[in-house]
PDB file of C-alpha atoms in Angstrom:
ATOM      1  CA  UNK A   1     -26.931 -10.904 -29.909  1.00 82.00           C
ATOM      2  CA  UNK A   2     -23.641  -9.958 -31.732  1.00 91.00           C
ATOM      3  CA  UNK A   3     -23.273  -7.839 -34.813  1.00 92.00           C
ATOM      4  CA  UNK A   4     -20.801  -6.691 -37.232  1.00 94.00           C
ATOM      5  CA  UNK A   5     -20.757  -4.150 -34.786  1.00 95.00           C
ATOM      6  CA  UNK A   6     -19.986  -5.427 -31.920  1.00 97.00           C
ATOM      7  CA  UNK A   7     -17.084  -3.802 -29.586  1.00 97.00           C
ATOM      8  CA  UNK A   8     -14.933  -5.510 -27.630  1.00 98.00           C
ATOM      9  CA  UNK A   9     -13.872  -5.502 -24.088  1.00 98.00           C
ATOM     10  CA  UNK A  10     -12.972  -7.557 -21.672  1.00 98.00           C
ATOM     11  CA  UNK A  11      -9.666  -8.526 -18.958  1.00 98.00           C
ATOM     12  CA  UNK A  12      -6.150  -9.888 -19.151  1.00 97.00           C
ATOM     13  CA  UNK A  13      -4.575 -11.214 -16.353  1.00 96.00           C
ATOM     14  CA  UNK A  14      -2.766 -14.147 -15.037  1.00 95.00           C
ATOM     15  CA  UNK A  15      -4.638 -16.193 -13.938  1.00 92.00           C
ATOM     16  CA  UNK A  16      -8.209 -14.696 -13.971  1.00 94.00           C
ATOM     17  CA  UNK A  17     -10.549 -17.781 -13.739  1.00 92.00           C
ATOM     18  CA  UNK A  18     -11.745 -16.651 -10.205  1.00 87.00           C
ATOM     19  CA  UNK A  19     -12.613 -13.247 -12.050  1.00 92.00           C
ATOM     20  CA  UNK A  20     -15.954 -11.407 -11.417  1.00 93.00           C
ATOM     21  CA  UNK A  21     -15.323  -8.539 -13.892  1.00 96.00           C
ATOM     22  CA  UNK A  22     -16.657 -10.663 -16.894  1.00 97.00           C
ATOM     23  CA  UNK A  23     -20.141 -10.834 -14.796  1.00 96.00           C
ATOM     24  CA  UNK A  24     -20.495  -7.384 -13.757  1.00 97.00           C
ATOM     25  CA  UNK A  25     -19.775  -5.774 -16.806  1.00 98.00           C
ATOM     26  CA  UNK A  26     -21.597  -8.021 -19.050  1.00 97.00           C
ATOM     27  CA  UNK A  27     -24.685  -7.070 -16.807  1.00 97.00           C
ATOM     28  CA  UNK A  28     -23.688  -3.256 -17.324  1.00 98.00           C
ATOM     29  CA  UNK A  29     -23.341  -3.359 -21.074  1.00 98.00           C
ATOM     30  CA  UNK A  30     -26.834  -5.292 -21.320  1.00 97.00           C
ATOM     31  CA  UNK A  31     -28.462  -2.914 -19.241  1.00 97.00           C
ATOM     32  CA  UNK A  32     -27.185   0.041 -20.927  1.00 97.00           C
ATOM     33  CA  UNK A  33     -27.669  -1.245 -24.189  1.00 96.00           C
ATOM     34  CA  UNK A  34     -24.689  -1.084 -25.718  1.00 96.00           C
ATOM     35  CA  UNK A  35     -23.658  -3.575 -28.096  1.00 97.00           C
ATOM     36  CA  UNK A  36     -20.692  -5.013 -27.165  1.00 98.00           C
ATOM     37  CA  UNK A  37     -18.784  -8.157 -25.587  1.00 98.00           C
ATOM     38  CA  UNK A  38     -16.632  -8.396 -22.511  1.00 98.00           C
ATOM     39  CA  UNK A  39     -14.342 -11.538 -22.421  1.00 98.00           C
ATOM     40  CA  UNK A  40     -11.550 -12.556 -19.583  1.00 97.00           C
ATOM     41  CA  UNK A  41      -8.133 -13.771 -21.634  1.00 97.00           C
ATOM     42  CA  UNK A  42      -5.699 -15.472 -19.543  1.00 98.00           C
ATOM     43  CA  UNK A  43      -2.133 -14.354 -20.758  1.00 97.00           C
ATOM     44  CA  UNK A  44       1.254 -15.249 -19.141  1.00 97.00           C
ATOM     45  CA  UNK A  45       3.618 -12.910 -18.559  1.00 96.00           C
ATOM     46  CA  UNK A  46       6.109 -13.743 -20.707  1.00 96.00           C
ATOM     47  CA  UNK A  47       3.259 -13.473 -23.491  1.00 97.00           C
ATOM     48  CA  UNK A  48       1.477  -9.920 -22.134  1.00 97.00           C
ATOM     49  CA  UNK A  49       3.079  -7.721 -25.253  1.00 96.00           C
ATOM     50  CA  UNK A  50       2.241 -10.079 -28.047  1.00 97.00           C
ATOM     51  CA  UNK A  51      -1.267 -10.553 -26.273  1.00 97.00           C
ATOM     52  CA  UNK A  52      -1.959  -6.420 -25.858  1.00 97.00           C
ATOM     53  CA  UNK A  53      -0.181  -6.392 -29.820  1.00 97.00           C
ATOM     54  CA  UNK A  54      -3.096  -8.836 -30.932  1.00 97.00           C
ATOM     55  CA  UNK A  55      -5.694  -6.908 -29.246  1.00 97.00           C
ATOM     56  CA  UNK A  56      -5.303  -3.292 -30.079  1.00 96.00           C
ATOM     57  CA  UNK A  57      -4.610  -4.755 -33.983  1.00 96.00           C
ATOM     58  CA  UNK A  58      -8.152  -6.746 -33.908  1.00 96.00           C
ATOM     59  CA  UNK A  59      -9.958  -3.575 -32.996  1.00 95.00           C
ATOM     60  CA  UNK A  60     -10.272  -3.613 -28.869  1.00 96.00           C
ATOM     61  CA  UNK A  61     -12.557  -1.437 -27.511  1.00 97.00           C
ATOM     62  CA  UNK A  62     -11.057  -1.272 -24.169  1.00 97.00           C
ATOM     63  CA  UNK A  63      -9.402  -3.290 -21.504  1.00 98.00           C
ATOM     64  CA  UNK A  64      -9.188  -3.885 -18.087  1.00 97.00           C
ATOM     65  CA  UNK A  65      -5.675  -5.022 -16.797  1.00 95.00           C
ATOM     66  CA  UNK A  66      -5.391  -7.519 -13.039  1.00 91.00           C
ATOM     67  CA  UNK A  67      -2.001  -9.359 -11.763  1.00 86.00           C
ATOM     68  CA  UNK A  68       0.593  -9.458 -12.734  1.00 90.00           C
ATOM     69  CA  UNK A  69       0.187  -7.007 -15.778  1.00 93.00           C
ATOM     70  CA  UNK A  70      -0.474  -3.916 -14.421  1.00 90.00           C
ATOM     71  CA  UNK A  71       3.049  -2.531 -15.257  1.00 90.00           C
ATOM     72  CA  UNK A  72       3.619  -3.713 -18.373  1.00 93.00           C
ATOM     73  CA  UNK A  73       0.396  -2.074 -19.958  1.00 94.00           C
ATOM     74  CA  UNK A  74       1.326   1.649 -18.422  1.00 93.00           C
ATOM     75  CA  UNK A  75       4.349   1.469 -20.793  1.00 92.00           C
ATOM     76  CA  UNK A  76       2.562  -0.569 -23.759  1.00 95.00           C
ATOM     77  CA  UNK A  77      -0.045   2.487 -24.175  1.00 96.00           C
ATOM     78  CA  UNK A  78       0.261   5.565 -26.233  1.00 96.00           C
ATOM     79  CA  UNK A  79      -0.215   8.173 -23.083  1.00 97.00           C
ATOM     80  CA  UNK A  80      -0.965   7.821 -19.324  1.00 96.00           C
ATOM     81  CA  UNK A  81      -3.236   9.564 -17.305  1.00 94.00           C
ATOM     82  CA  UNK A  82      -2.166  11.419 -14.608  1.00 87.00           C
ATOM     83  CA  UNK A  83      -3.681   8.773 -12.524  1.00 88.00           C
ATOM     84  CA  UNK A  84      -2.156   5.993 -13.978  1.00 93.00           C
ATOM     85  CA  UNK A  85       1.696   8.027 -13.672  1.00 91.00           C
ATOM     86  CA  UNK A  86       0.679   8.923  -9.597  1.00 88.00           C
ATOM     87  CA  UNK A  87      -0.319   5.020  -8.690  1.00 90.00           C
ATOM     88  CA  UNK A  88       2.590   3.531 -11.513  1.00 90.00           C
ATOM     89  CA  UNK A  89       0.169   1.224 -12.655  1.00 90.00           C
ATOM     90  CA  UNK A  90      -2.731   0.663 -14.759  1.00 94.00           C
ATOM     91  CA  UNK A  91      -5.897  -0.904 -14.966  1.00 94.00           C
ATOM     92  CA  UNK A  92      -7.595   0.296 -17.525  1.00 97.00           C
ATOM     93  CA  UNK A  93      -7.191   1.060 -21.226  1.00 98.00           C
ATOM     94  CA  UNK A  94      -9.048   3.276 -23.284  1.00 98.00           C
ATOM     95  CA  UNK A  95      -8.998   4.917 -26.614  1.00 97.00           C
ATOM     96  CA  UNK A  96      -9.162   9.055 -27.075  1.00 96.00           C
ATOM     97  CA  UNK A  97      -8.851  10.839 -30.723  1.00 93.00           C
ATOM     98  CA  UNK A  98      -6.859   7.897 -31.484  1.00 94.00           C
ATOM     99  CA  UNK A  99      -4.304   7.051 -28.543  1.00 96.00           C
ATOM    100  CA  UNK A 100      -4.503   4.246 -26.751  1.00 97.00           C
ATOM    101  CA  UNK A 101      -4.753   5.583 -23.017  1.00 98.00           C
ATOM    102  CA  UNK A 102      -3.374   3.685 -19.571  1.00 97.00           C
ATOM    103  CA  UNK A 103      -5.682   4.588 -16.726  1.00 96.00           C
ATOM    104  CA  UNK A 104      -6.004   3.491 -13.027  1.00 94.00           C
ATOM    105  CA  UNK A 105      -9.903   3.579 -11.737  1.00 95.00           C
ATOM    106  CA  UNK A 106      -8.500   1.432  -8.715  1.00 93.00           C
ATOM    107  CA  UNK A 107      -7.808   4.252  -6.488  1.00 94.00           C
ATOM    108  CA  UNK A 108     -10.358   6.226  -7.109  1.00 92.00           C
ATOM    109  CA  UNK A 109     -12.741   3.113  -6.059  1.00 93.00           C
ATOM    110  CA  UNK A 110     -10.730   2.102  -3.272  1.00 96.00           C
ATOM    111  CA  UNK A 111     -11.313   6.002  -2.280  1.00 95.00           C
ATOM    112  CA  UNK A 112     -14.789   5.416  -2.206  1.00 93.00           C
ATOM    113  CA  UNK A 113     -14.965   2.329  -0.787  1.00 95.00           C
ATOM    114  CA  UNK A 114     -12.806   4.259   2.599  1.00 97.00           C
ATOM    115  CA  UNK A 115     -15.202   7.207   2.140  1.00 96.00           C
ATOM    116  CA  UNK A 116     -18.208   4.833   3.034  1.00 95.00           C
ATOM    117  CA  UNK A 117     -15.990   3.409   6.090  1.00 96.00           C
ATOM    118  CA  UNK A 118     -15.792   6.757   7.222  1.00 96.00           C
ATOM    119  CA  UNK A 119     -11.962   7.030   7.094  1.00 96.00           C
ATOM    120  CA  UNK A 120     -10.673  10.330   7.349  1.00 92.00           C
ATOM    121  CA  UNK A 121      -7.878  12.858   7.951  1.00 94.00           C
ATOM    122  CA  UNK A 122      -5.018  11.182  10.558  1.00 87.00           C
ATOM    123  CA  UNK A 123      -7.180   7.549  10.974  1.00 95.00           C
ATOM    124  CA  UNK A 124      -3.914   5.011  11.118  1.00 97.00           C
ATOM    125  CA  UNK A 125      -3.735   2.868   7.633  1.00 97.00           C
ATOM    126  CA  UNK A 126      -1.494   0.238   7.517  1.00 98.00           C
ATOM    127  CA  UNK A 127      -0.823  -1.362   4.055  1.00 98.00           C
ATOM    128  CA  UNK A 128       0.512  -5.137   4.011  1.00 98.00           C
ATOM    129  CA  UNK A 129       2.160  -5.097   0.142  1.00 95.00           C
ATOM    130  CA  UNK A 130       4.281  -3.167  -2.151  1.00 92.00           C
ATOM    131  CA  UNK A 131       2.659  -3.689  -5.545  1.00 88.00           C
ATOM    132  CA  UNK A 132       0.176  -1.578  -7.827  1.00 86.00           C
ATOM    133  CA  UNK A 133      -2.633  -2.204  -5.578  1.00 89.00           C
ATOM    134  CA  UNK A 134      -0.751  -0.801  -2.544  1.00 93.00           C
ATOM    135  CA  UNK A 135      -0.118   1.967  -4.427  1.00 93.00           C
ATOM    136  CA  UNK A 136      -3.472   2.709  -5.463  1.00 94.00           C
ATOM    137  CA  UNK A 137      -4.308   1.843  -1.565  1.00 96.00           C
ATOM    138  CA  UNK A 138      -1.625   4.449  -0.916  1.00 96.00           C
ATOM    139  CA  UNK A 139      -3.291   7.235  -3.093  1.00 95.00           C
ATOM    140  CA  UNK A 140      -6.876   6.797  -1.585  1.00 96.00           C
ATOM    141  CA  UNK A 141      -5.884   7.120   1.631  1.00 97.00           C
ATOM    142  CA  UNK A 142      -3.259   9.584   1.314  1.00 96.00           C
ATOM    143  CA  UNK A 143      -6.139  11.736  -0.495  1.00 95.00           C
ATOM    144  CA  UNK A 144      -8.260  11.070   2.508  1.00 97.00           C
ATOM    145  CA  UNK A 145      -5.617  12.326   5.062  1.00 97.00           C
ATOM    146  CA  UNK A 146      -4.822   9.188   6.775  1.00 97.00           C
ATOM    147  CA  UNK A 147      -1.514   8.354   8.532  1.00 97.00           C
ATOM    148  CA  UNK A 148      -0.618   5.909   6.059  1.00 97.00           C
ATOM    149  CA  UNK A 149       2.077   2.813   7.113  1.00 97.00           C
ATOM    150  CA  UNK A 150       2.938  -0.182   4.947  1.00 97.00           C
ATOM    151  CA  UNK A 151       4.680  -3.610   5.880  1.00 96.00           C
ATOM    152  CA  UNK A 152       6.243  -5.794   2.604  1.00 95.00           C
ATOM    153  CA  UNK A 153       8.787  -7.905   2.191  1.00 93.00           C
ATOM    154  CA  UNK A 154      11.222  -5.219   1.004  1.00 94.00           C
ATOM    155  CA  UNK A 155      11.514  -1.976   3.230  1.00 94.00           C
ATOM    156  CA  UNK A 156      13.172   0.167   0.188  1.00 96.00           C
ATOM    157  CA  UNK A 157       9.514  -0.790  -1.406  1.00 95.00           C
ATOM    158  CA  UNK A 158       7.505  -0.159   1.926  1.00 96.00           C
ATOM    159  CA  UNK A 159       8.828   3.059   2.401  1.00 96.00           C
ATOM    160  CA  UNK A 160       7.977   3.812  -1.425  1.00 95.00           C
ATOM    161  CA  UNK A 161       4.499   3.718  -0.392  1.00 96.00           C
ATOM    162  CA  UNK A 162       4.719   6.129   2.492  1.00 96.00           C
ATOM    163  CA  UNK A 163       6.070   8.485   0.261  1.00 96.00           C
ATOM    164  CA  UNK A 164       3.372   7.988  -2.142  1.00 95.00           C
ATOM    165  CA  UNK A 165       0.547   8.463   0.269  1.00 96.00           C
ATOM    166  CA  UNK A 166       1.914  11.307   1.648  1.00 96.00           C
ATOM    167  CA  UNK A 167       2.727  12.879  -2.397  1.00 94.00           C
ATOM    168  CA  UNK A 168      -1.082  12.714  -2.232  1.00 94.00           C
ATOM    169  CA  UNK A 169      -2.191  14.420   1.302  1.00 95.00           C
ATOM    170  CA  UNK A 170      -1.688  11.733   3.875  1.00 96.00           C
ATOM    171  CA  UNK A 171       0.037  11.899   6.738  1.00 92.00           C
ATOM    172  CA  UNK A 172       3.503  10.374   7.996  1.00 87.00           C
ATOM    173  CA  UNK A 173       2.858   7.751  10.548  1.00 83.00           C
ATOM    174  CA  UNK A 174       3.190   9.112  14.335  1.00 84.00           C
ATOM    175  CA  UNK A 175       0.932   7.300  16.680  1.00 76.00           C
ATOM    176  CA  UNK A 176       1.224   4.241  18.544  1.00 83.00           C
ATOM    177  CA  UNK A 177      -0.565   1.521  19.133  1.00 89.00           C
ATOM    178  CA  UNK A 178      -2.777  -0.535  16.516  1.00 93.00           C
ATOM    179  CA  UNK A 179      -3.818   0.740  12.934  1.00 96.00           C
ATOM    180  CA  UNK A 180      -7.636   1.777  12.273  1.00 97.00           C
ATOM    181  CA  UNK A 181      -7.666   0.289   9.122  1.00 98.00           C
ATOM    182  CA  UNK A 182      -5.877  -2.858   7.573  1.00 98.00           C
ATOM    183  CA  UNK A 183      -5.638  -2.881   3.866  1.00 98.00           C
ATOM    184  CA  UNK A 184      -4.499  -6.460   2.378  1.00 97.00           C
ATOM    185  CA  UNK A 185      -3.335  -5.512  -0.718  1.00 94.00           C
ATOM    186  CA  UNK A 186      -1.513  -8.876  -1.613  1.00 93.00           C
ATOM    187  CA  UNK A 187      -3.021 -11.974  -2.892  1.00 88.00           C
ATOM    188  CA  UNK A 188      -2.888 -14.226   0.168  1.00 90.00           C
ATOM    189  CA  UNK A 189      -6.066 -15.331   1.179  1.00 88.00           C
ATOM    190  CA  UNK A 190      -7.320 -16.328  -1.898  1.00 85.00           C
ATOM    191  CA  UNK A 191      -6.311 -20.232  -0.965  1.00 85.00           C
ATOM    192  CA  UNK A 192      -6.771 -19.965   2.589  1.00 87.00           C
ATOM    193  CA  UNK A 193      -3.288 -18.481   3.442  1.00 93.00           C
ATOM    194  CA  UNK A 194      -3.392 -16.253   7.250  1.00 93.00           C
ATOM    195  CA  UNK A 195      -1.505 -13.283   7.154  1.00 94.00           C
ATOM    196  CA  UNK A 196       0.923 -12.498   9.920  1.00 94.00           C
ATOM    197  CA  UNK A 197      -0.210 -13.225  13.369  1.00 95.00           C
ATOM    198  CA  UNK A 198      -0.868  -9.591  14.361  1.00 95.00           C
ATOM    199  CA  UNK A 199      -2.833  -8.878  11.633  1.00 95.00           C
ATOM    200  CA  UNK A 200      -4.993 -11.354  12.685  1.00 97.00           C
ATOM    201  CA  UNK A 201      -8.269 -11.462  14.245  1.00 96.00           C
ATOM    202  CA  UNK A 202      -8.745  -7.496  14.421  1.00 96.00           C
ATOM    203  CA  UNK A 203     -11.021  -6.492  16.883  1.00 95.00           C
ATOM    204  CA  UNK A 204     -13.920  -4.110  17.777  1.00 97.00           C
ATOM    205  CA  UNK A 205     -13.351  -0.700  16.549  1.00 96.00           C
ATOM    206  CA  UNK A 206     -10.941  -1.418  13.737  1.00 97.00           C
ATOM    207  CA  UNK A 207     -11.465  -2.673  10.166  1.00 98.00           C
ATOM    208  CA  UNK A 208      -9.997  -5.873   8.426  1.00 97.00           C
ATOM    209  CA  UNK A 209     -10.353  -4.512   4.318  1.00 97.00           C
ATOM    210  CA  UNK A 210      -9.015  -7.234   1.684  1.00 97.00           C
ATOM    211  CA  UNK A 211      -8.819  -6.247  -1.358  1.00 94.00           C
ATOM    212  CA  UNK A 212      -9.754  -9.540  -2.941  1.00 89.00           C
ATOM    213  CA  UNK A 213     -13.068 -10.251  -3.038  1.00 82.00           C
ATOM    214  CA  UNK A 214     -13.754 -13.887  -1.914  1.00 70.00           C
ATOM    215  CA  UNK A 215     -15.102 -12.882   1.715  1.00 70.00           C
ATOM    216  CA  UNK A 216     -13.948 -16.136   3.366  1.00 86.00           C
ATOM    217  CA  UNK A 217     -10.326 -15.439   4.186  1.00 94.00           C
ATOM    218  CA  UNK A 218      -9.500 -16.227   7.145  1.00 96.00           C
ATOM    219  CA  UNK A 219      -7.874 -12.495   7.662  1.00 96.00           C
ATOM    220  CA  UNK A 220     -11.278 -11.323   7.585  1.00 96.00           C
ATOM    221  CA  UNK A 221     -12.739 -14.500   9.366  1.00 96.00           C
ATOM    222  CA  UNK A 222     -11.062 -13.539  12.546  1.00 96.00           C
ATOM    223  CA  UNK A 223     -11.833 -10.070  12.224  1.00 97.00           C
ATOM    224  CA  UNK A 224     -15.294 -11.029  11.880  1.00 96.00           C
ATOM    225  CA  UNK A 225     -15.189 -13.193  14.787  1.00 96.00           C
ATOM    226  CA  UNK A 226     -13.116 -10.776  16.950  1.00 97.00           C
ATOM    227  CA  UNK A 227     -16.104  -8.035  16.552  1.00 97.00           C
ATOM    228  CA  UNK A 228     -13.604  -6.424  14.173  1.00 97.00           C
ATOM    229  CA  UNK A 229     -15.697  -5.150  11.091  1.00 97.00           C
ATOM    230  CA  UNK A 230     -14.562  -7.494   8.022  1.00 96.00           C
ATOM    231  CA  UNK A 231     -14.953  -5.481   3.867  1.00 96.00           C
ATOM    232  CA  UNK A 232     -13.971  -7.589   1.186  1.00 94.00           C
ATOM    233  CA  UNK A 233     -12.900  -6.242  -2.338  1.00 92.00           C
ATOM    234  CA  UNK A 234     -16.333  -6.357  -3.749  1.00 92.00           C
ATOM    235  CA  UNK A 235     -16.851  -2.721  -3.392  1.00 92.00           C
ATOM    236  CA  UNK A 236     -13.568  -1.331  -4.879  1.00 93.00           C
ATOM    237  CA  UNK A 237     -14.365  -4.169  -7.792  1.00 94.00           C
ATOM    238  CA  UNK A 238     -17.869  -2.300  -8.431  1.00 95.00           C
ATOM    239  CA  UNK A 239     -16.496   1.145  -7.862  1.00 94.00           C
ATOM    240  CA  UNK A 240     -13.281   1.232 -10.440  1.00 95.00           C
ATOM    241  CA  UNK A 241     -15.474  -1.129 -12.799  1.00 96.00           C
ATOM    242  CA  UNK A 242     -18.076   1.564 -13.096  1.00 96.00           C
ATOM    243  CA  UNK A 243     -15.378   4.041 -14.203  1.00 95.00           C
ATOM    244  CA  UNK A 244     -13.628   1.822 -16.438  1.00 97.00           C
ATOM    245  CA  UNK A 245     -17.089   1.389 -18.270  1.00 97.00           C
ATOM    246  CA  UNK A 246     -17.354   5.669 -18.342  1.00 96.00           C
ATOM    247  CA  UNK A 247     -13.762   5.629 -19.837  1.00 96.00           C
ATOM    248  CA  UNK A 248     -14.957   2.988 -23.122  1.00 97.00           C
ATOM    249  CA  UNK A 249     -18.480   4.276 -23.449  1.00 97.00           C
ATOM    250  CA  UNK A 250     -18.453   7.869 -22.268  1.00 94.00           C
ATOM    251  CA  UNK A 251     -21.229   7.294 -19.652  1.00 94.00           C
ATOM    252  CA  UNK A 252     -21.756   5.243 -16.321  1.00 93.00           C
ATOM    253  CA  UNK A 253     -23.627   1.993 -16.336  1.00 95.00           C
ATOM    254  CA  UNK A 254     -27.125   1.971 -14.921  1.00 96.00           C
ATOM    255  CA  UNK A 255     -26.723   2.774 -10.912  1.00 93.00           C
ATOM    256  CA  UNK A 256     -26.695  -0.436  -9.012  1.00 94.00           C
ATOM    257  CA  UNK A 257     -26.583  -2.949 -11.992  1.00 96.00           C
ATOM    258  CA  UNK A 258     -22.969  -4.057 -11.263  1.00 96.00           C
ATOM    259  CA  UNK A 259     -23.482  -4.596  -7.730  1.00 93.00           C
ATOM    260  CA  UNK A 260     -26.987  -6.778  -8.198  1.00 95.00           C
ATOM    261  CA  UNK A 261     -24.497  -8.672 -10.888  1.00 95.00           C
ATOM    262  CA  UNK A 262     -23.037  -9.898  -7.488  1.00 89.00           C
ATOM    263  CA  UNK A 263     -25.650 -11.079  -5.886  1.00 82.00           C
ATOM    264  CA  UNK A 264     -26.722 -13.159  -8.705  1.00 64.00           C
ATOM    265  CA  UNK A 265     -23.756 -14.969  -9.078  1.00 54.00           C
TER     266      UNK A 265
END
């Protein structure tokens, strides 16, 4: 039940229909107690600054930020974290002593989701896209250790990311033969698209990890099918959720309750 009281949070993005933050977090806040609301507001981008104006003037508690808004909100905020400045985007926006904050949880749940794969110092990464969440793939594994490589449509960008990963402890790429790891970090899959041919249908010892979180691409069909082992995005959605909620409310969410969200859906 609402009150007076109630504090606001919730999602932009473009569009964010297919969005499974609104479930997980609503399951957080009513676990924890907290009275509050978490709604998902679909905003163009040519409406994004008029949309963030509205929000912070109505009293938003906090915010998370998808595609394609990520780098519009890092200069919309008050300060960035050191975080948010490393990856160049933001996800997350919080209020402290009065500033309106730009964060990024992404890579530090995309870090734990690699952590759990058992990725470590000088495994081959390869990257397929150039945006915020390649970056935040790029700081992960870079903190891991990882040879980090990354294919997009623009090599000036591509190489960006190298740079990036290695900024944050990875490794410039110098082996041959097939990456460990495959990070999708574009949106194609979400309709069915295939990625290029040799990213296809990853086999037995390497790992297919899409960063969207609909497990039925066929990226991480074939993987499946090829003995490769296939991750969707569901982890790094639970992972930099649960520190988006520390940032508005100052403490985590019950363990597990965003994850048992999912499987209720």
């Amino acid at each position: 039940m609402t009150t007076a009281q109630t504090r606001l949070t919730g999602l932009v993005g473009f569009p964010v229909a297919h969005s499974l933050s609104p479930v997980i977090h609503s399951a957080a806040i009513e676990a924890a107690g907290v009275d509050a609301v978490y709604l998902a507001f679909s905003v163009p981008p040519d409406r994004i600054e008029l949309a963030l104006e509205g929000l912070v003037a109505i009293g938003m508690w906090g915010l998370n930020v998808t595609i394609p808004h990520k780098g519009v909100v890092l200069s919309f905020a008050d300060a960035q974290t050191e975080e948010a400045r490393g990856v160049g985007a933001a996800n997350t926006l919080f209020w402290d002593n009065g500033q309106l904050w730009a964060d990024n949880t992404d890579a530090i749940g995309l870090q734990t989701v690699l952590t759990q794969l058992r990725v470590q110092a000088e495994d081959w990464v390869e990257i397929i896209g150039a945006g915020g969440a390649a970056r935040a793939a790029a700081v992960a594994a870079g903190r891991l250790g990882a040879m980090v490589t990354c294919v997009a449509r623009r090599p000036d960008r591509a190489k960006a990311i190298m740079q990036l990963a290695c900024l944050f402890g990875g490794q410039p790429p110098t082996k041959h033969g097939k990456p460990r790891v495959v990070i999708n970090a574009t949106p194609l899959g979400r309709n069915g698209e295939s990625l290029d041919a040799e990213y296809m249908g990853l086999g037995p010892g390497r790992i297919a990890l899409d960063l969207n979180y609909e497990g039925n691409s066929p990226f991480l069909i074939t993987a499946r099918d090829s003995g490769g082992k296939a991750v969707d995005g569901t982890g790094m959605l639970v992972a930099q959720a649960e520190a988006a909620f520390e940032r508005w409310f100052t403490h985590q969410p019950p363990p597990g309750v965003m994850q048992r969200a999912l499987g209720r859906k």
